[in-house]
Amino acid sequence: MARTAEPVLAVATVLAAASALSGFFTGWAWAPPVAVAAVAGALLAWLVTWRRVPGWACAPVALVVLAVGQLYGLHASATLYGLPRPAALRATGEGLLSGWARMLTVTLPADTTPDLLALPVALAFAAAYTGVLLVLRTRLVVAVALPALVVLAACLALTAGREAWALVPTVTLLGTALLLVLVRANRASTDDGASAADARAVGVDLGAQRRHSTAGRVLIGLPGAAAVVALAAFGASALPLADGSGRADPRSVYAPPVQVDQGLSPLVQVRPQLTDSPVPLYRVRVRTDGDPADVSRVRLTALDRFDGALWTQGGRFVLAGSTLPHTTAYAAGADTVRLDVEVLTGASPFLPVVGEPVALDGAAAALDEVSGTLVRADDGPDAGSDAGSATSSSYAVTGLVAHLDDVEGAGPPAGDVGLLALPDVPEWVGERADVARAAGTTPWAQLDALAASLRALPYDPGGLPGHSYGALERVLRTQDPVAGYAEQHASAFAVVARALGYPTRVAVGYRLDPSRAVDGVVEVVSTDVHAWPEVLLDGYGWVAFEPTDVANTVDSPEREEPEVPQVAPDDAVAQPTQADDAADDGGTEVAGGVLGRVVRTGALVVTGLVLLLLLLAGGVVLAKTVRRSRRRARGAPARRVAAAWRETCDLLREQGVPVALARTPLEVARTTAAAGGPAAAASDAVGELATLVTATVCAPAEPTDATARRAWALEADVRRRVAARTPLPRRVLAAVDPRTLRGPRTTPVPEAAAPGDAPTDVPRPEGADDAVPAGAGPADGAGRAG
């Protein structure tokens, strides 16, 4: 039962670690494929153990099984009557090579899609395969939980962006791992090396005794394991430990695949749309619980960085799923507003939203989590076409619109200092801030007074463009002011509000004219473009203010259009305005296309695998060197003589000489002489060492240090002769062969074997590696025959 429970518990630890992905995906649709992959990996490990195939040699087979499983398990819809099509093969290859990159470039929680499942499925498969191999083929105890710990670390890294606790998955992993270690340690401790035949000779049911002993020890240890789990959970919850919000996020160092062209701020596009002929852009329906909602504007983008000349966007775009991340806790509640949008033109990459977007349906988009801005991540309706394109598409976005009850007492939260940044503030900004500060004692009173003062200014849609300090002063000065429009009014409010200490940004979007509504659908045209400021208030999110009175118009005199200097956009202030075209597979396009991405990622993966193989090979060589040094220096002379023979046997195994534990040293020496090849060149030294070992084991007296030194001199002579006759590639392969690190595989002697039959292998008790040479029989602590 214990032997059966250990592989099951090994798989359970992997699944417990993988449960940390619940913070990455929406819902639990990802769990069945990951569980199936873990079970498949465990079954493959059991199969190679049953067939006695070396686990490391079966690694390529495991990769093939994983690839086929992903092809038919995740991309079955891309096959043709069960036959893989190029699209299915390409999707499988990209998932295995670039799945990790895809997982680092989506918003959380993400939808359960095949490309996002590729890495979790591969991790679960590999961890279960490795864990079950460790359980079935080694006597390791604590190390069997290492594959599950690797899975947990990977899941915590992938979900670091959620800044949430992973306490439940971690405690679950701890509980299952402790149970596995408890069963494994106590089962191993009952294996005292006694044979079943000896037990029957004295009338003892050895199997029953071992079962009772293991069960008793496990039952006694269960309360201790439960206490450890409870203490860990209590300590993580009650003590001032890290809560997961400060985890290093690999997303911060990985460039998202949605790249956009750099251009000037969208705010400079307000005036051309106001003054040009109206062009239909969208058809919009706004609803709350099925009823029309009182929403007067939709937002395209929000600009939160100001350098004194341009308002720009400081966030980055990552691919979005159907569920969009949001963290605002609304003090007075919020309405859930659904915005149904029909896009009539592909001139703009931005998608209109309302409030704080929380869900998206019907469009492949990328999201700037900081500002809540959505841009198209696919070709879209005639992407990049002229504004008059007749091609259309539809999508729906759901947003939260805060209730403003008791907003008069709300203040700004502690947040990004960039939302308060104002470079080289001119004197007039401080004067305007002092006037607003004198209008009231609460933030709302000051901000409302500032908006009212700006609304009193005349409105001229044909005014001079610009929103730099100079352009704003031109509109606000008391002597000979120039009438402006929403670009200057919104910018002036944001600048002065920041001088007052309130985090502010400028939003650009479109007003919804209810007079043009037909059956609740409003057609938005280009002349509806508008800009307004938004202030971040604690418990209410971004609250919009209106500093522009579009009804307070003035007659625009005919003026010569000023020449606007052509300024090359700077990377620090440039604003993304156009998404990359032809973004393949949901907007994952990067420079070089899909083929280039696969080649680059494949090169990185291959390089990583080569480095890993070199590291493993170096570890094997180092382990052998350390083991040889310890064998030569540690223990009594008899133990060192036996260790020299064991080292020689390991060398012979690496050369392909069969060295069975049931054979005596002299039999091994004769086998070496008859084997031919490089090992036969050292057969005389092997024979002398075998005679020395036999005499040492069977002699009644303890051997001397000189005998031990002679044994190791013979071992060095054997090694030197074999190396001289072995080609260099074969020597390298023998040096990195890890099989001798775990010793020869043993099989029990059949009970019905004839007395003259020579079994190829016999089981050996733990710890007898260096104490007893092959074929010498049991020995006491000094190495002599018992």
Short mmCIF file of N, CA, C and O in Angstrom, two decimals, residues 179-247:
data_model
loop_
_atom_site.label_atom_id
_atom_site.label_comp_id
_atom_site.label_asym_id
_atom_site.label_seq_id
_atom_site.Cartn_x
_atom_site.Cartn_y
_atom_site.Cartn_z
N LEU A 179 3.08 14.42 3.83
CA LEU A 179 2.52 13.08 3.86
C LEU A 179 3.36 12.13 3.02
O LEU A 179 3.62 10.97 3.42
N LEU A 180 3.80 12.58 1.85
CA LEU A 180 4.66 11.75 1.00
C LEU A 180 5.97 11.42 1.71
O LEU A 180 6.42 10.26 1.72
N VAL A 181 6.61 12.43 2.31
CA VAL A 181 7.87 12.20 3.01
C VAL A 181 7.65 11.27 4.20
O VAL A 181 8.49 10.40 4.49
N LEU A 182 6.53 11.44 4.90
CA LEU A 182 6.23 10.61 6.07
C LEU A 182 6.09 9.14 5.67
O LEU A 182 6.70 8.24 6.28
N VAL A 183 5.31 8.87 4.64
CA VAL A 183 5.13 7.48 4.19
C VAL A 183 6.44 6.90 3.67
O VAL A 183 6.82 5.78 4.02
N ARG A 184 7.15 7.70 2.89
CA ARG A 184 8.37 7.18 2.28
C ARG A 184 9.46 6.93 3.32
O ARG A 184 10.13 5.90 3.28
N ALA A 185 9.65 7.83 4.24
CA ALA A 185 10.69 7.68 5.25
C ALA A 185 10.41 6.48 6.15
O ALA A 185 11.32 5.70 6.47
N ASN A 186 9.18 6.31 6.57
CA ASN A 186 8.87 5.21 7.48
C ASN A 186 8.83 3.87 6.77
O ASN A 186 9.16 2.84 7.37
N ARG A 187 8.45 3.85 5.48
CA ARG A 187 8.54 2.58 4.76
C ARG A 187 9.99 2.16 4.57
O ARG A 187 10.35 0.99 4.73
N ALA A 188 10.85 3.14 4.25
CA ALA A 188 12.27 2.81 4.08
C ALA A 188 12.91 2.35 5.38
O ALA A 188 13.77 1.49 5.41
N SER A 189 12.47 2.92 6.50
CA SER A 189 13.07 2.56 7.79
C SER A 189 12.70 1.14 8.22
O SER A 189 13.36 0.55 9.07
N THR A 190 11.62 0.57 7.68
CA THR A 190 11.24 -0.81 8.04
C THR A 190 11.94 -1.84 7.17
O THR A 190 11.82 -3.03 7.43
N ASP A 191 12.64 -1.39 6.13
CA ASP A 191 13.36 -2.32 5.26
C ASP A 191 14.74 -2.56 5.85
O ASP A 191 15.70 -1.87 5.53
N ASP A 192 14.84 -3.56 6.73
CA ASP A 192 16.07 -3.80 7.47
C ASP A 192 17.03 -4.75 6.77
O ASP A 192 18.05 -5.14 7.33
N GLY A 193 16.70 -5.15 5.57
CA GLY A 193 17.59 -6.01 4.82
C GLY A 193 17.39 -7.48 5.05
O GLY A 193 18.05 -8.31 4.42
N ALA A 194 16.55 -7.87 5.99
CA ALA A 194 16.31 -9.29 6.24
C ALA A 194 15.59 -9.92 5.06
O ALA A 194 14.70 -9.31 4.45
N SER A 195 15.95 -11.15 4.74
CA SER A 195 15.34 -11.83 3.60
C SER A 195 14.08 -12.56 4.04
O SER A 195 13.92 -12.94 5.20
N ALA A 196 13.18 -12.77 3.07
CA ALA A 196 11.94 -13.48 3.37
C ALA A 196 12.21 -14.93 3.74
O ALA A 196 11.52 -15.52 4.58
N ALA A 197 13.25 -15.54 3.12
CA ALA A 197 13.56 -16.93 3.42
C ALA A 197 14.01 -17.09 4.87
O ALA A 197 13.60 -18.03 5.58
N ASP A 198 14.86 -16.17 5.35
CA ASP A 198 15.31 -16.25 6.75
C ASP A 198 14.13 -16.05 7.69
O ASP A 198 14.06 -16.69 8.75
N ALA A 199 13.21 -15.14 7.34
CA ALA A 199 12.06 -14.92 8.22
C ALA A 199 11.18 -16.15 8.29
O ALA A 199 10.69 -16.53 9.37
N ARG A 200 10.97 -16.82 7.13
CA ARG A 200 10.15 -18.03 7.15
C ARG A 200 10.81 -19.15 7.94
O ARG A 200 10.14 -19.98 8.55
N ALA A 201 12.14 -19.17 7.95
CA ALA A 201 12.85 -20.22 8.66
C ALA A 201 12.60 -20.17 10.16
O ALA A 201 12.66 -21.20 10.85
N VAL A 202 12.33 -18.98 10.67
CA VAL A 202 12.07 -18.85 12.10
C VAL A 202 10.59 -18.59 12.37
O VAL A 202 10.21 -18.20 13.47
N GLY A 203 9.73 -18.73 11.34
CA GLY A 203 8.30 -18.61 11.54
C GLY A 203 7.80 -17.19 11.66
O GLY A 203 6.83 -16.93 12.39
N VAL A 204 8.42 -16.25 10.99
CA VAL A 204 8.02 -14.85 11.07
C VAL A 204 7.42 -14.42 9.73
O VAL A 204 8.00 -14.70 8.66
N ASP A 205 6.27 -13.79 9.80
CA ASP A 205 5.65 -13.22 8.59
C ASP A 205 6.25 -11.83 8.38
O ASP A 205 5.74 -10.82 8.89
N LEU A 206 7.36 -11.80 7.64
CA LEU A 206 8.10 -10.54 7.49
C LEU A 206 7.28 -9.47 6.81
O LEU A 206 7.30 -8.29 7.19
N GLY A 207 6.50 -9.84 5.76
CA GLY A 207 5.69 -8.85 5.06
C GLY A 207 4.67 -8.20 5.96
O GLY A 207 4.48 -6.98 5.95
N ALA A 208 4.00 -9.02 6.79
CA ALA A 208 3.00 -8.46 7.70
C ALA A 208 3.65 -7.55 8.73
O ALA A 208 3.11 -6.49 9.07
N GLN A 209 4.80 -7.96 9.24
CA GLN A 209 5.47 -7.12 10.23
C GLN A 209 5.85 -5.77 9.63
O GLN A 209 5.71 -4.74 10.28
N ARG A 210 6.34 -5.80 8.41
CA ARG A 210 6.72 -4.53 7.78
C ARG A 210 5.51 -3.65 7.53
O ARG A 210 5.57 -2.43 7.70
N ARG A 211 4.41 -4.25 7.09
CA ARG A 211 3.19 -3.45 6.87
C ARG A 211 2.71 -2.82 8.16
O ARG A 211 2.37 -1.64 8.21
N HIS A 212 2.67 -3.61 9.24
CA HIS A 212 2.22 -3.07 10.52
C HIS A 212 3.17 -1.98 11.01
O HIS A 212 2.74 -0.96 11.55
N SER A 213 4.47 -2.21 10.83
CA SER A 213 5.44 -1.22 11.29
C SER A 213 5.30 0.09 10.53
O SER A 213 5.30 1.18 11.12
N THR A 214 5.17 0.00 9.20
CA THR A 214 5.01 1.21 8.39
C THR A 214 3.72 1.94 8.76
O THR A 214 3.71 3.17 8.94
N ALA A 215 2.61 1.20 8.84
CA ALA A 215 1.33 1.83 9.17
C ALA A 215 1.38 2.50 10.53
O ALA A 215 0.88 3.62 10.72
N GLY A 216 2.00 1.82 11.52
CA GLY A 216 2.08 2.41 12.85
C GLY A 216 2.89 3.68 12.87
O GLY A 216 2.51 4.68 13.49
N ARG A 217 4.03 3.69 12.19
CA ARG A 217 4.86 4.88 12.20
C ARG A 217 4.18 6.04 11.47
O ARG A 217 4.29 7.19 11.89
N VAL A 218 3.50 5.72 10.37
CA VAL A 218 2.80 6.78 9.64
C VAL A 218 1.68 7.36 10.48
O VAL A 218 1.50 8.59 10.54
N LEU A 219 0.92 6.52 11.15
CA LEU A 219 -0.18 7.01 11.99
C LEU A 219 0.34 7.87 13.13
O LEU A 219 -0.27 8.86 13.51
N ILE A 220 1.48 7.48 13.69
CA ILE A 220 2.07 8.29 14.76
C ILE A 220 2.56 9.63 14.21
O ILE A 220 2.47 10.66 14.88
N GLY A 221 3.08 9.62 12.97
CA GLY A 221 3.61 10.86 12.40
C GLY A 221 2.57 11.80 11.86
O GLY A 221 2.86 13.00 11.68
N LEU A 222 1.36 11.31 11.58
CA LEU A 222 0.34 12.18 11.01
C LEU A 222 0.01 13.39 11.88
O LEU A 222 -0.09 14.51 11.36
N PRO A 223 -0.17 13.24 13.19
CA PRO A 223 -0.43 14.44 14.00
C PRO A 223 0.70 15.46 13.93
O PRO A 223 0.45 16.67 13.91
N GLY A 224 1.94 14.97 13.88
CA GLY A 224 3.05 15.91 13.76
C GLY A 224 3.03 16.66 12.44
O GLY A 224 3.26 17.88 12.41
N ALA A 225 2.73 15.94 11.35
CA ALA A 225 2.65 16.62 10.05
C ALA A 225 1.51 17.62 10.03
O ALA A 225 1.65 18.74 9.51
N ALA A 226 0.37 17.25 10.61
CA ALA A 226 -0.76 18.18 10.67
C ALA A 226 -0.41 19.41 11.49
O ALA A 226 -0.80 20.54 11.15
N ALA A 227 0.33 19.21 12.57
CA ALA A 227 0.72 20.35 13.40
C ALA A 227 1.66 21.29 12.63
O ALA A 227 1.55 22.52 12.75
N VAL A 228 2.56 20.71 11.85
CA VAL A 228 3.47 21.55 11.06
C VAL A 228 2.69 22.38 10.04
O VAL A 228 2.93 23.58 9.87
N VAL A 229 1.72 21.74 9.36
CA VAL A 229 0.92 22.46 8.38
C VAL A 229 0.11 23.57 9.04
O VAL A 229 0.04 24.71 8.56
N ALA A 230 -0.51 23.26 10.18
CA ALA A 230 -1.31 24.27 10.87
C ALA A 230 -0.43 25.42 11.35
O ALA A 230 -0.82 26.60 11.25
N LEU A 231 0.75 25.11 11.86
CA LEU A 231 1.65 26.16 12.33
C LEU A 231 2.10 27.04 11.18
O LEU A 231 2.19 28.27 11.31
N ALA A 232 2.37 26.41 10.03
CA ALA A 232 2.80 27.19 8.87
C ALA A 232 1.67 28.11 8.39
O ALA A 232 1.91 29.29 8.09
N ALA A 233 0.45 27.59 8.34
CA ALA A 233 -0.67 28.43 7.90
C ALA A 233 -0.92 29.57 8.87
O ALA A 233 -1.15 30.72 8.46
N PHE A 234 -0.85 29.27 10.17
CA PHE A 234 -1.08 30.32 11.16
C PHE A 234 0.03 31.36 11.09
O PHE A 234 -0.22 32.57 11.17
N GLY A 235 1.27 30.90 10.96
CA GLY A 235 2.39 31.85 10.90
C GLY A 235 2.31 32.75 9.70
O GLY A 235 2.56 33.96 9.78
N ALA A 236 1.93 32.18 8.54
CA ALA A 236 1.84 33.01 7.34
C ALA A 236 0.69 34.01 7.43
O ALA A 236 0.76 35.09 6.85
N SER A 237 -0.37 33.66 8.16
CA SER A 237 -1.53 34.54 8.25
C SER A 237 -1.39 35.59 9.34
O SER A 237 -1.84 36.73 9.17
N ALA A 238 -0.79 35.21 10.48
CA ALA A 238 -0.79 36.08 11.64
C ALA A 238 0.49 36.88 11.80
O ALA A 238 0.46 38.00 12.32
N LEU A 239 1.61 36.34 11.36
CA LEU A 239 2.88 37.03 11.55
C LEU A 239 3.10 38.05 10.44
O LEU A 239 2.55 37.92 9.34
N PRO A 240 3.92 39.07 10.69
CA PRO A 240 4.17 40.11 9.66
C PRO A 240 5.14 39.61 8.60
O PRO A 240 6.27 40.06 8.48
N LEU A 241 4.67 38.63 7.82
CA LEU A 241 5.48 38.08 6.74
C LEU A 241 5.03 38.68 5.41
O LEU A 241 4.04 39.40 5.33
N ALA A 242 5.77 38.36 4.35
CA ALA A 242 5.39 38.85 3.02
C ALA A 242 4.04 38.27 2.62
O ALA A 242 3.78 37.08 2.81
N ASP A 243 3.17 39.12 2.09
CA ASP A 243 1.82 38.68 1.72
C ASP A 243 1.66 38.45 0.22
O ASP A 243 0.56 38.25 -0.27
N GLY A 244 2.75 38.45 -0.52
CA GLY A 244 2.67 38.19 -1.95
C GLY A 244 2.58 39.44 -2.80
O GLY A 244 2.74 39.36 -4.02
N SER A 245 2.34 40.59 -2.19
CA SER A 245 2.20 41.81 -2.99
C SER A 245 3.53 42.36 -3.47
O SER A 245 3.56 43.21 -4.35
N GLY A 246 4.63 41.89 -2.89
CA GLY A 246 5.94 42.40 -3.29
C GLY A 246 6.77 41.41 -4.07
O GLY A 246 7.98 41.57 -4.17
N ARG A 247 6.12 40.39 -4.63
CA ARG A 247 6.87 39.39 -5.38
C ARG A 247 7.46 40.00 -6.65
O ARG A 247 6.85 40.84 -7.29
#
